[in-house]
mmCIF file of C-alpha atoms and ligand atoms in Angstrom:
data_model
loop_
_atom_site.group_PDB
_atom_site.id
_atom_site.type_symbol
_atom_site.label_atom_id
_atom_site.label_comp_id
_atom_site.label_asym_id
_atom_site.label_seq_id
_atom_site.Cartn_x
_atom_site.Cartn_y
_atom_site.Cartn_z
ATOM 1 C CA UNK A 143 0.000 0.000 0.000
ATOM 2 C CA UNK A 144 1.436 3.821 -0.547
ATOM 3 C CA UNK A 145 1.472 6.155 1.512
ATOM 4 C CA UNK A 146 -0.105 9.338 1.458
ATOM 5 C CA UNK A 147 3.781 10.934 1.271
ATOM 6 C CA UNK A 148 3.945 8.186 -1.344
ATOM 7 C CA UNK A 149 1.278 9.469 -3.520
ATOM 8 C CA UNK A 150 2.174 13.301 -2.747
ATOM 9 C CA UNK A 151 5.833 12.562 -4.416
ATOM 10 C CA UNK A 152 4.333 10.396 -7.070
ATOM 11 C CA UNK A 153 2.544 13.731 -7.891
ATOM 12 C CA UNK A 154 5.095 15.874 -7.447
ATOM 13 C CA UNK A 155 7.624 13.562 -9.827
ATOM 14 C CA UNK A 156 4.761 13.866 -12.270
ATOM 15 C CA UNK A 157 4.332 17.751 -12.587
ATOM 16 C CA UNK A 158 7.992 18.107 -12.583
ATOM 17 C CA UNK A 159 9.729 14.929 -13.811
ATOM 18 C CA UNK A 160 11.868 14.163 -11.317
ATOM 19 C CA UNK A 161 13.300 15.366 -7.516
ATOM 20 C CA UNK A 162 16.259 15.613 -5.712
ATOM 21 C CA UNK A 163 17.055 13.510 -2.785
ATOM 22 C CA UNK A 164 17.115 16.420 -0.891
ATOM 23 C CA UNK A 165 13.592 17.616 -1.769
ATOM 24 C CA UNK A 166 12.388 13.618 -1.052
ATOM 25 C CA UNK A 167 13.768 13.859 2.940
ATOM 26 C CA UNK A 168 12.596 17.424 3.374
ATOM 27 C CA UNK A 169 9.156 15.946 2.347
ATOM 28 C CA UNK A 170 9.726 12.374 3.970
ATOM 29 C CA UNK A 171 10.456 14.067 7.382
ATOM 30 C CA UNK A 172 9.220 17.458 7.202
ATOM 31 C CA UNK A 173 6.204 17.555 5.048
ATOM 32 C CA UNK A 174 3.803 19.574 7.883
ATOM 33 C CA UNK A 175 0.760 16.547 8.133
ATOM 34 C CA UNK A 176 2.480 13.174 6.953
ATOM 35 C CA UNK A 177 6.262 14.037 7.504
ATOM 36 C CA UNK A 178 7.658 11.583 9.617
ATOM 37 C CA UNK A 179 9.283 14.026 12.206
ATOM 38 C CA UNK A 180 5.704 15.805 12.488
ATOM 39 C CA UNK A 181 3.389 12.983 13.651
ATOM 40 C CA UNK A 182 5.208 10.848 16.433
ATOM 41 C CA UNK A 183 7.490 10.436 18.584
ATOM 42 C CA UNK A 184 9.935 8.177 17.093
ATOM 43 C CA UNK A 185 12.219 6.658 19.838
ATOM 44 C CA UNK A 186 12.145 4.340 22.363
ATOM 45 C CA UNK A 187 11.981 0.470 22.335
ATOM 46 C CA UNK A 188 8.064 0.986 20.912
ATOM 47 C CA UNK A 189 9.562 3.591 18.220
ATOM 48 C CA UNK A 190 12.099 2.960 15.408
ATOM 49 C CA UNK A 191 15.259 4.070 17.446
ATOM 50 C CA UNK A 192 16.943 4.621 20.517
ATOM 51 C CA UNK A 193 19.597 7.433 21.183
ATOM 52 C CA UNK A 194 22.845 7.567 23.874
ATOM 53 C CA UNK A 195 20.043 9.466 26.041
ATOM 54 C CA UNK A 196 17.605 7.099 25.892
ATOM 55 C CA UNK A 197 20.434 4.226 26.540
ATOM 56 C CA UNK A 198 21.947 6.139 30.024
ATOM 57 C CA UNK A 199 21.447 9.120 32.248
ATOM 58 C CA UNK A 200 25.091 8.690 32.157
ATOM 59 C CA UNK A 201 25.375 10.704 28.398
ATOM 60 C CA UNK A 202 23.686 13.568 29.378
ATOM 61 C CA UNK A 203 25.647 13.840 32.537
ATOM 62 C CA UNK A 204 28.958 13.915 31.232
ATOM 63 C CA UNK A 205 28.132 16.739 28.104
ATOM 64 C CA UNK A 206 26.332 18.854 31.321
ATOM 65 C CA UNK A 207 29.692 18.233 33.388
ATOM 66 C CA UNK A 208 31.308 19.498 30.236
ATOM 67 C CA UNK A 209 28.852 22.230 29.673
ATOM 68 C CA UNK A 210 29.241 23.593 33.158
ATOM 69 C CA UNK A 211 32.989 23.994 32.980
ATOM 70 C CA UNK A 212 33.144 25.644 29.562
ATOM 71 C CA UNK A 213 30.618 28.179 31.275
ATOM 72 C CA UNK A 214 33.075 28.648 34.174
ATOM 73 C CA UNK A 215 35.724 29.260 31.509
ATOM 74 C CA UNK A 216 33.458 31.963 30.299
ATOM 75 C CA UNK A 217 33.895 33.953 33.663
ATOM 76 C CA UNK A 218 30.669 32.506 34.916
ATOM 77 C CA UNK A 219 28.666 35.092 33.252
ATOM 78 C CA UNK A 220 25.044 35.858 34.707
ATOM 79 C CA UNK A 221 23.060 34.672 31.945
ATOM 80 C CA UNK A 222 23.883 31.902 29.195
ATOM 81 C CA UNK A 223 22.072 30.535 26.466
ATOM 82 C CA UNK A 224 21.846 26.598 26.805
ATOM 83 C CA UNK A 225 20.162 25.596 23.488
ATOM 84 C CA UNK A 226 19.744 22.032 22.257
ATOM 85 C CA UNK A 227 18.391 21.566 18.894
ATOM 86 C CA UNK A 228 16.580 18.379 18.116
ATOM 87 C CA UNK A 229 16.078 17.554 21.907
ATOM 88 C CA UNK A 230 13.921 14.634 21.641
ATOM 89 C CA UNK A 231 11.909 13.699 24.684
ATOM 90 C CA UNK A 232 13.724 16.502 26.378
ATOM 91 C CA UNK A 233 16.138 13.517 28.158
ATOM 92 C CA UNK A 234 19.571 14.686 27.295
ATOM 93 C CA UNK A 235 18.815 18.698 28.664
ATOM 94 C CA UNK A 236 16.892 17.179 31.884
ATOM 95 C CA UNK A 237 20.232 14.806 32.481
ATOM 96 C CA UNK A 238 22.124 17.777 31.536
ATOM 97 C CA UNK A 239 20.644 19.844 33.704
ATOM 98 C CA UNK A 240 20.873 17.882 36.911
ATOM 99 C CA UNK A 241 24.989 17.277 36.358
ATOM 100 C CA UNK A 242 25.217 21.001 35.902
ATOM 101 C CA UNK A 243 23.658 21.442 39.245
ATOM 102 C CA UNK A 244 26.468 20.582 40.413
ATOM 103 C CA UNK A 245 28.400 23.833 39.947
ATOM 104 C CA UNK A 246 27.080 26.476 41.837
ATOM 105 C CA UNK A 247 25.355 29.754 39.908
ATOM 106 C CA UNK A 248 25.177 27.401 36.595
ATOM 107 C CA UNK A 249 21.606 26.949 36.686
ATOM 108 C CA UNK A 250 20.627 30.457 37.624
ATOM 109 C CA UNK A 251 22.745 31.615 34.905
ATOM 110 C CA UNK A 252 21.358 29.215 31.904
ATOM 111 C CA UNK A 253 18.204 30.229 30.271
ATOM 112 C CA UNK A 254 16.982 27.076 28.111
ATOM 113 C CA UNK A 255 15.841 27.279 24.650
ATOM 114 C CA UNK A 256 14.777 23.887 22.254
ATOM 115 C CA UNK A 257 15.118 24.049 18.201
ATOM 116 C CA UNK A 258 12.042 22.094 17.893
ATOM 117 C CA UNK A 259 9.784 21.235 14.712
ATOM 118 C CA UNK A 260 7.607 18.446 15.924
ATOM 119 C CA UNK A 261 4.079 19.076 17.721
ATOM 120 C CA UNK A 262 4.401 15.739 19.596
ATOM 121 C CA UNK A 263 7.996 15.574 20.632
ATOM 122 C CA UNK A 264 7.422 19.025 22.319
ATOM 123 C CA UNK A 265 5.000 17.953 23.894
ATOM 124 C CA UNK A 266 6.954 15.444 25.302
ATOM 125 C CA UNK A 267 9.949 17.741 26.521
ATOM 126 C CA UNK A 268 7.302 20.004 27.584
ATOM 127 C CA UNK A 269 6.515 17.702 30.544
ATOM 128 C CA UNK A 270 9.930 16.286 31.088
ATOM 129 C CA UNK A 271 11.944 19.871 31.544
ATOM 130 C CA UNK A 272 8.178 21.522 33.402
ATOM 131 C CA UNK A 273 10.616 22.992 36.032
ATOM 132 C CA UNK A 274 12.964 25.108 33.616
ATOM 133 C CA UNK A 275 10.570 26.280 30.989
ATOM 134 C CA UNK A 276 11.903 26.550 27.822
ATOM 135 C CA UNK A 277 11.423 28.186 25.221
ATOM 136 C CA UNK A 278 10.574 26.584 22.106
ATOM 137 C CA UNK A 279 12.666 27.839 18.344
ATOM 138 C CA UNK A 280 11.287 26.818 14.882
ATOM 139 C CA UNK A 281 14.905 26.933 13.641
ATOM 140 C CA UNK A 282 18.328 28.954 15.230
ATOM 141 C CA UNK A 283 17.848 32.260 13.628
ATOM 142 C CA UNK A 284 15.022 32.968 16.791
ATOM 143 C CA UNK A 285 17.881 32.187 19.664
ATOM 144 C CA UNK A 286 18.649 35.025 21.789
ATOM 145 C CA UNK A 287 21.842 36.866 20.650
ATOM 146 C CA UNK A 288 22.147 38.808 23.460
ATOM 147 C CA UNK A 289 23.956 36.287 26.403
ATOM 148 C CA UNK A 290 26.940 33.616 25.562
ATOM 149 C CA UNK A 291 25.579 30.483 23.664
ATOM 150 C CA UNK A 292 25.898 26.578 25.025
ATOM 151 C CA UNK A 293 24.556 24.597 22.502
ATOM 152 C CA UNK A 294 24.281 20.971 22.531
ATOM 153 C CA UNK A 295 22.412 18.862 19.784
ATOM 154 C CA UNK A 296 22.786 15.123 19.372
ATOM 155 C CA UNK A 297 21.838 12.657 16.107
ATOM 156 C CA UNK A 298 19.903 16.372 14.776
ATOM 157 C CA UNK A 299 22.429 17.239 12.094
ATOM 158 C CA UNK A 300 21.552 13.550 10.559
ATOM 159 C CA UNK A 301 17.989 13.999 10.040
ATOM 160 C CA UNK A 302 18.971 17.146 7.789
ATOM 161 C CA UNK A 303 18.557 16.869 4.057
ATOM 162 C CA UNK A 304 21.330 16.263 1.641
ATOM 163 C CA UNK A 305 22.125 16.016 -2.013
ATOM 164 C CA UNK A 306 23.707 13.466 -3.535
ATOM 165 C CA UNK A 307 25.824 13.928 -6.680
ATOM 166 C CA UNK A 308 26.848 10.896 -9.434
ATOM 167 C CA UNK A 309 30.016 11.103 -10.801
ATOM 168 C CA UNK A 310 30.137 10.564 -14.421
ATOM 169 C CA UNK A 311 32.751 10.248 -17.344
ATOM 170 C CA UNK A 312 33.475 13.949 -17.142
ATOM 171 C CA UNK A 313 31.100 15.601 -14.729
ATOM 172 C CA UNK A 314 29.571 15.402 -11.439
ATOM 173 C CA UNK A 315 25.551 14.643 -12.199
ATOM 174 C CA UNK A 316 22.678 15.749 -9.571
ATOM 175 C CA UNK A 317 21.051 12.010 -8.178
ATOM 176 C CA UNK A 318 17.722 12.573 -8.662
ATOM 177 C CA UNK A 319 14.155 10.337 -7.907
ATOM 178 C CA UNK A 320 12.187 9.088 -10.608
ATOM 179 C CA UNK A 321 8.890 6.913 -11.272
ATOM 180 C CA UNK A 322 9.327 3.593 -13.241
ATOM 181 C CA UNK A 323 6.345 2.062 -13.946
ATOM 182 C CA UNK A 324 4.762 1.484 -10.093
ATOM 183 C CA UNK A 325 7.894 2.395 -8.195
ATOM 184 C CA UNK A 326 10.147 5.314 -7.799
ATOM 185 C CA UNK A 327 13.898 4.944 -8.375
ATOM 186 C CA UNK A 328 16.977 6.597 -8.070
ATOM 187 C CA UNK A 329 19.044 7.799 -11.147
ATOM 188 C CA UNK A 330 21.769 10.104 -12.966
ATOM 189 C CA UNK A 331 19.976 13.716 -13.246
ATOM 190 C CA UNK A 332 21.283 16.515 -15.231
ATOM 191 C CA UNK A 333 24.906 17.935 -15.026
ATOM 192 C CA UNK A 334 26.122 20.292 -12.021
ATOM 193 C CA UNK A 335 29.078 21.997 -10.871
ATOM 194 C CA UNK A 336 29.953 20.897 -7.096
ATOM 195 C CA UNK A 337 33.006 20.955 -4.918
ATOM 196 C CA UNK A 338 33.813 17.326 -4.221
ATOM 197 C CA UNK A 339 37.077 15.490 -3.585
ATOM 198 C CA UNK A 340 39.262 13.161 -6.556
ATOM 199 C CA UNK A 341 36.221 10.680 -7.639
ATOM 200 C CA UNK A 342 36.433 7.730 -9.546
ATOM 201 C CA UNK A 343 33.279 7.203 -12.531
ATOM 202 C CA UNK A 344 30.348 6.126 -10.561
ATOM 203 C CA UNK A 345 31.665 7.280 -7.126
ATOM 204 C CA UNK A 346 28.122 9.099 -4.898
ATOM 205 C CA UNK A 347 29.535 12.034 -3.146
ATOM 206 C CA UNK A 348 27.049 13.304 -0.247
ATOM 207 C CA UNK A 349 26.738 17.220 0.148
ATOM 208 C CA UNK A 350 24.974 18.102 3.775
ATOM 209 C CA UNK A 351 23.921 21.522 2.919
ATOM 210 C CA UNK A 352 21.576 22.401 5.626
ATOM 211 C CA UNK A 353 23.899 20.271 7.880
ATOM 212 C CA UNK A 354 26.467 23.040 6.997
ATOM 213 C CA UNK A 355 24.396 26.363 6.862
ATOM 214 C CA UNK A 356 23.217 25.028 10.576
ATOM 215 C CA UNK A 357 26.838 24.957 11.562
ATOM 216 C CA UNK A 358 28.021 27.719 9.578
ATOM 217 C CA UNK A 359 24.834 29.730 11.797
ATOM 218 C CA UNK A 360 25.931 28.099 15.233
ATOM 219 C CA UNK A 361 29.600 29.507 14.077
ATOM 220 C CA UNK A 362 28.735 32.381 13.684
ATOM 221 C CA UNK A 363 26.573 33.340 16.869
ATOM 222 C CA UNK A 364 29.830 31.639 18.814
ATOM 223 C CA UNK A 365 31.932 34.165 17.056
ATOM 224 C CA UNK A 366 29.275 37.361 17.668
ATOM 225 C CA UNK A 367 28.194 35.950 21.184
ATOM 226 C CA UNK A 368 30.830 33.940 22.949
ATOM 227 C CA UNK A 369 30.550 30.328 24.124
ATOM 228 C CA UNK A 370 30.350 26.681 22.712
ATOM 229 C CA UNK A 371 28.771 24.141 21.081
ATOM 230 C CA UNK A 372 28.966 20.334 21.547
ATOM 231 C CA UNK A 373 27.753 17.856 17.978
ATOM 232 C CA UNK A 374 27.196 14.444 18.440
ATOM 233 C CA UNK A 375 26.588 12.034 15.688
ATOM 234 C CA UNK A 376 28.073 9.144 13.288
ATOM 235 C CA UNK A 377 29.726 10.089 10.637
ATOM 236 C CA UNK A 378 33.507 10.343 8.609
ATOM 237 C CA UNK A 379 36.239 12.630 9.893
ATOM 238 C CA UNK A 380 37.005 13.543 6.258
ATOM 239 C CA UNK A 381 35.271 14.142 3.138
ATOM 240 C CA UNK A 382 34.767 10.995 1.374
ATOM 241 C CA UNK A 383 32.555 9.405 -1.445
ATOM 242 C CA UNK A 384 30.082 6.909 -0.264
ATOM 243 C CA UNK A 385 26.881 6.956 0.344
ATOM 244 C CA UNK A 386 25.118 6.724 2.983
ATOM 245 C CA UNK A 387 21.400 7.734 3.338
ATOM 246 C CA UNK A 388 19.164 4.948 4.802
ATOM 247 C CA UNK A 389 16.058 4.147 6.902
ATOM 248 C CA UNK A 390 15.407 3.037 10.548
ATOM 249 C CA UNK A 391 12.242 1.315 11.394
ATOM 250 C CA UNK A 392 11.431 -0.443 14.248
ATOM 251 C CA UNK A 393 14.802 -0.986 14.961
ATOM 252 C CA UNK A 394 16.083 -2.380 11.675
ATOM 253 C CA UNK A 395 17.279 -0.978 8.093
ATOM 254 C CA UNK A 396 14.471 -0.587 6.025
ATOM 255 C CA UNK A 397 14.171 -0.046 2.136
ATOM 256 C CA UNK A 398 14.513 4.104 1.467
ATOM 257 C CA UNK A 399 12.086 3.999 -0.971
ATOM 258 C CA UNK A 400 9.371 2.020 0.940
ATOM 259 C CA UNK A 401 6.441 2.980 3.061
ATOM 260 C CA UNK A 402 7.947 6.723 2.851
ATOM 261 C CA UNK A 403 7.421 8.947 5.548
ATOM 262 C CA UNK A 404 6.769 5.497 8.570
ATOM 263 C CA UNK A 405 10.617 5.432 8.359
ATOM 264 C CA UNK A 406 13.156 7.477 9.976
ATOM 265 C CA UNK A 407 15.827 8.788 7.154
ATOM 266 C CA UNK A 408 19.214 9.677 8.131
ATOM 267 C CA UNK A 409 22.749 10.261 6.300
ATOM 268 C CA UNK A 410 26.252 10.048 7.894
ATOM 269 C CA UNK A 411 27.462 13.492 9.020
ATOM 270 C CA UNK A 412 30.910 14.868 6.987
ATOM 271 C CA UNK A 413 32.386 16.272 10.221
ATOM 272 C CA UNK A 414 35.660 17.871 7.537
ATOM 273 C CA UNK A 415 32.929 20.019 5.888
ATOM 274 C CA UNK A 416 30.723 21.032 8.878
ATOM 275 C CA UNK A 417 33.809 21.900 10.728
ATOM 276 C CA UNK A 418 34.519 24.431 7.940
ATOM 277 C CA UNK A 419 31.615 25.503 7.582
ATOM 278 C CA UNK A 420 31.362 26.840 11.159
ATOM 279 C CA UNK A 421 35.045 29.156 10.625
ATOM 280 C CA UNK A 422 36.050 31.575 12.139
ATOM 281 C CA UNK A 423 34.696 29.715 15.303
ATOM 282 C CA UNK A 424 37.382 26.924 16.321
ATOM 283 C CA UNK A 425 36.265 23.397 15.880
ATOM 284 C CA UNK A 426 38.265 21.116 18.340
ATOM 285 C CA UNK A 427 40.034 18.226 17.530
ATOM 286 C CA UNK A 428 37.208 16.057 16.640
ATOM 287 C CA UNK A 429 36.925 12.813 19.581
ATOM 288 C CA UNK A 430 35.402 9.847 19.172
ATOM 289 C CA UNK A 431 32.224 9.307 21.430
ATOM 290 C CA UNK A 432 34.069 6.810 23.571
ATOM 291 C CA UNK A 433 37.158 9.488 23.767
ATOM 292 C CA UNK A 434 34.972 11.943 24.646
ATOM 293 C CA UNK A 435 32.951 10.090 27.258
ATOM 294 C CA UNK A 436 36.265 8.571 29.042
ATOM 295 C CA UNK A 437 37.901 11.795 29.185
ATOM 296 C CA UNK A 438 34.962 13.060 31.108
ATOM 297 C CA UNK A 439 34.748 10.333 33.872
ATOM 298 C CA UNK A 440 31.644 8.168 32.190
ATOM 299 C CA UNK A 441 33.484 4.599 33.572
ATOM 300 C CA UNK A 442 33.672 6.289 37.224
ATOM 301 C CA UNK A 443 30.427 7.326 37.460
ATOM 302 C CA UNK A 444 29.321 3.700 36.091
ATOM 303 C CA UNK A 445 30.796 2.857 39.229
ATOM 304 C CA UNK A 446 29.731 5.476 41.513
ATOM 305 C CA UNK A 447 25.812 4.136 39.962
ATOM 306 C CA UNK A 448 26.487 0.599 40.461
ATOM 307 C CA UNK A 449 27.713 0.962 44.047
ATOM 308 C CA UNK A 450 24.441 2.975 44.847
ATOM 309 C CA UNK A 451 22.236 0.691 43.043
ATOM 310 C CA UNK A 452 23.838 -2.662 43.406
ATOM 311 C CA UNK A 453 20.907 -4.611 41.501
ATOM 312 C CA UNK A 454 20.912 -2.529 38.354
ATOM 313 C CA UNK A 455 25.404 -3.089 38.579
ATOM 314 C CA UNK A 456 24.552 -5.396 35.743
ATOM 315 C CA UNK A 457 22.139 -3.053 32.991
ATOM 316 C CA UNK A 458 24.535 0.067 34.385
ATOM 317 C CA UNK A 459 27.702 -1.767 32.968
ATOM 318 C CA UNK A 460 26.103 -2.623 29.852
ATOM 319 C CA UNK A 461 24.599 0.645 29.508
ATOM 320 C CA UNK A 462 28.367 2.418 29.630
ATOM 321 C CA UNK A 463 29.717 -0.340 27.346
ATOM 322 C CA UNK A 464 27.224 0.507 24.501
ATOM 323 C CA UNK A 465 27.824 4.252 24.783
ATOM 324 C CA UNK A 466 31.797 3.615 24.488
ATOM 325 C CA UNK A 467 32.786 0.521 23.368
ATOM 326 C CA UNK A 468 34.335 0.484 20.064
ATOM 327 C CA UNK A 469 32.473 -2.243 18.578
ATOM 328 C CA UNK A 470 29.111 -0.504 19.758
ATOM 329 C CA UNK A 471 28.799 3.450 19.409
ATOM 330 C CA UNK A 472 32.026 4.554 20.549
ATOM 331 C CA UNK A 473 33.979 4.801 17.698
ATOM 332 C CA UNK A 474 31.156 5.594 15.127
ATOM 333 C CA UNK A 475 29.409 8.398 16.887
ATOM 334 C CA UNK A 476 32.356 11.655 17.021
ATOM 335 C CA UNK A 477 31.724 14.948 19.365
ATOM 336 C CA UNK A 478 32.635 17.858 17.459
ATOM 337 C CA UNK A 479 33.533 20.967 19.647
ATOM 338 C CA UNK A 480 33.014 24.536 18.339
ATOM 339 C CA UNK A 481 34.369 27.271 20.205
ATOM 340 C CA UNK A 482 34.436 31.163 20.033
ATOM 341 C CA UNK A 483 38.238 31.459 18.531
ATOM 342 C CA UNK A 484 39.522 32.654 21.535
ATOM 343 C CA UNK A 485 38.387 30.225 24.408
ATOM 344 C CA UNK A 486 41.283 27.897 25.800
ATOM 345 C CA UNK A 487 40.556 24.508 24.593
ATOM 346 C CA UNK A 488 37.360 22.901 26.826
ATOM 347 C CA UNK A 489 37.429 19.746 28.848
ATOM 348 C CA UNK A 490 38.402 16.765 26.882
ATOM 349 C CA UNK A 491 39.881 18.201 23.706
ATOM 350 C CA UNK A 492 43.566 18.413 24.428
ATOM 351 C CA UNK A 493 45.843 16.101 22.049
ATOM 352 C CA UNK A 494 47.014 14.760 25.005
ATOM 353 C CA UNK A 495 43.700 14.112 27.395
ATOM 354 C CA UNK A 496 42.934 10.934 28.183
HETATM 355 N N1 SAH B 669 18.537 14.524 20.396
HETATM 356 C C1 SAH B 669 17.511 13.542 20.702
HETATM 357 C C2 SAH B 669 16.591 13.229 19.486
HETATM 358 C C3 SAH B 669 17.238 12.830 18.211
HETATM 359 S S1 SAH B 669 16.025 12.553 16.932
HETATM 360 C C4 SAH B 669 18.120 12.291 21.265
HETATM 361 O O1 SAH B 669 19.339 12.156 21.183
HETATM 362 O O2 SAH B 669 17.378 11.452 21.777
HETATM 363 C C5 SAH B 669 16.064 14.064 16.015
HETATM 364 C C6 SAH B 669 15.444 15.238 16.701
HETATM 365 O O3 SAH B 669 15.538 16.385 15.824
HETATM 366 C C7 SAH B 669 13.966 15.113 17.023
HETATM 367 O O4 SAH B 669 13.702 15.835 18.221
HETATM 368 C C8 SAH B 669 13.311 15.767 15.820
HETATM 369 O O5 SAH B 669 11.982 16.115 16.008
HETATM 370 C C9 SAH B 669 14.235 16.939 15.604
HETATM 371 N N2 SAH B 669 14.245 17.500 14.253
HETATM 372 C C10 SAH B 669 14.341 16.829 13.096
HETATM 373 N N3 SAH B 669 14.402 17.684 12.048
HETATM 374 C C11 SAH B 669 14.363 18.931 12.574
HETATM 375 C C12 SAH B 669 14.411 20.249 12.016
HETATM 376 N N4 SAH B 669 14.519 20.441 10.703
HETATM 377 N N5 SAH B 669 14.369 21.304 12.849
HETATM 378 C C13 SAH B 669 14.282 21.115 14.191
HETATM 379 N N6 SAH B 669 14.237 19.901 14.774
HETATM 380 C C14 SAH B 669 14.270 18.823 13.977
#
């Protein structure tokens, strides 16, 4: 059976022949009454995924340990902006929020704003973060300019659209979706003029665009307002050709082109280009999550947990494994720190920490 998103992009190939991949997941996960971001809430062991937040409070604590000390490298200033874009169920900023308790005059200081698109999700972090009340952003242009900015946003940049580009013979070619006969399929569109690394006939080189003008806007309000930002998600250090758009559904890699808009869509984030993107702000050598969580104190805290809660010693240790362990989401998922050029470099981020 199609979807309704089916038969709007059926339509939508027929009045103009074809679309980009980028126009398909802007419809797929935006469109405002089927898009899959707009009607549910996606994670959770009933849902089609499950995030580090969702696996341990133990994620969230660490980035608001981290958080609070970049603010104390600020000068403590009186107000901050803590903004988290794509917050979910709201778990990461409540987890966040009760590590940075820990440092006195933090949470007077931090004012908390959400990037949010979906009705139901913030509806969800409405109830979870009741005792801060946020305030809710459409996109980043709406965040207050007027205070340093901590921004945090975890698996968001993924769920942004992308084009992806063919190389052929001589030229790099738009990949573009088509109908044939009952069923849409990707092929070679027309010619276009891209910046892309040495490529190989038939290579599929991934450009992020909204990933970067995000970063290149986050870089810029570090630059203008002072402060930091923390990205988490999977992706390459460099710029490479591969692709590597697919679907989630209830838990397992589903066909792209099936049952569009019931699947989450995501693309591996090209941490090279959204680093440069973000200039003159300073993007930190990039960690891996497992770096990243060590050199913040995630296994002592695992233990601090276990010896609290002796029963759940078991689920705690597992939970911490799956967050760092190399074979699980350690080494896949990479924290990329942005800084205003001048800040010292944060927690974490030296060449030689831990
Ligand atoms: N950070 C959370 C959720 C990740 S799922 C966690 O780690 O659990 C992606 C999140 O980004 C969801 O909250 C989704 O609704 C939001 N989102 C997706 N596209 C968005 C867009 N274009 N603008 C703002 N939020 C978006």
């Amino acid at each position: 059976m199609i979807t309704p998103l089916g038969l709007i992009l059926r339509e939508r190939i027929r009045r103009t022949g074809s679309v980009t991949v980028a126009e398909f997941m802007e419809l797929a996960l935006g469109h405002p009454d089927y898009g899959y971001y707009r009607r549910k809430d996606p994670l959770g062991v009933a849902g089609d995924f499950t995030t580090a937040p969702e696996i341990s409070q133990m994620f969230g604590e660490m980035i608001g340990l981290w958080l609070a000390v970049v603010w104390e490298m600020l000068g403590e200033p009186s107000r901050v902006i803590l903004a988290e874009a794509g917050p979910g169920r709201g778990t990461l900023m409540a987890d966040i929020l009760r590590a940075a308790a820990m440092v006195p005059g933090f949470l007077a200081a931090a004012e908390v704003h959400l990037v949010e698109t979906s009705p139901a999700l913030r509806a969800k972090q409405a109830v979870t973060l009741k005792d801060v009340q946020p305030v809710w952003h459409d996109d980043l242009s709406s965040l207050p300019g007027d205070a340093p900015l901590l921004m945090v946003a975890n698996e968001f940049l993924d769920a942004l659209p992308i084009h992806q580009y063919v190389r052929g013979k001589t030229h790099w070619h738009e990949r573009v979706l088509v109908q044939e006969g009952k069923d849409f399929a990707f092929v070679t569109g027309p010619v276009v003029e891209i910046k892309a690394p040495p490529a190989r006939e038939g290579d599929i080189f991934e450009i992020g665009q909204a990933a970067r003008e995000v970063t290149a806007q986050i870089g810029q309000k570090l630059q203008a307002q002072g402060g930091a930002a923390l990205l988490i998600d999977y992706g390459h250090e460099f710029s490479a050709m591969g692709e590597t758009l697919q679907a989630v559904r209830q838990h397992a890699f589903a066909p792209v082109l099936e049952k569009i808009g019931e699947s989450d869509l995501t693309t591996h984030i090209d941490f090279q280009a959204i680093a440069e993107a973000a200039r003159p702000a300073r993007a930190q050598l990039l960690l891996t999550q497992g770096r990243f969580l060590r050199a913040m104190g995630i296994e002592l805290r695992a233990e601090r947990l276990s010896r609290a809660q002796p029963d759940k010693a078991n689920d705690i240790a597992i939970a911490c494994r799956r967050l760092i362990d190399a074979a699980e989401m350690g080494t896949l998922f990479k924290v990329l720190a942005l800084t205003h050029s001048d800040l010292p470099i944060p927690p974490g981020f030296a060449a030689d920490d831990a």
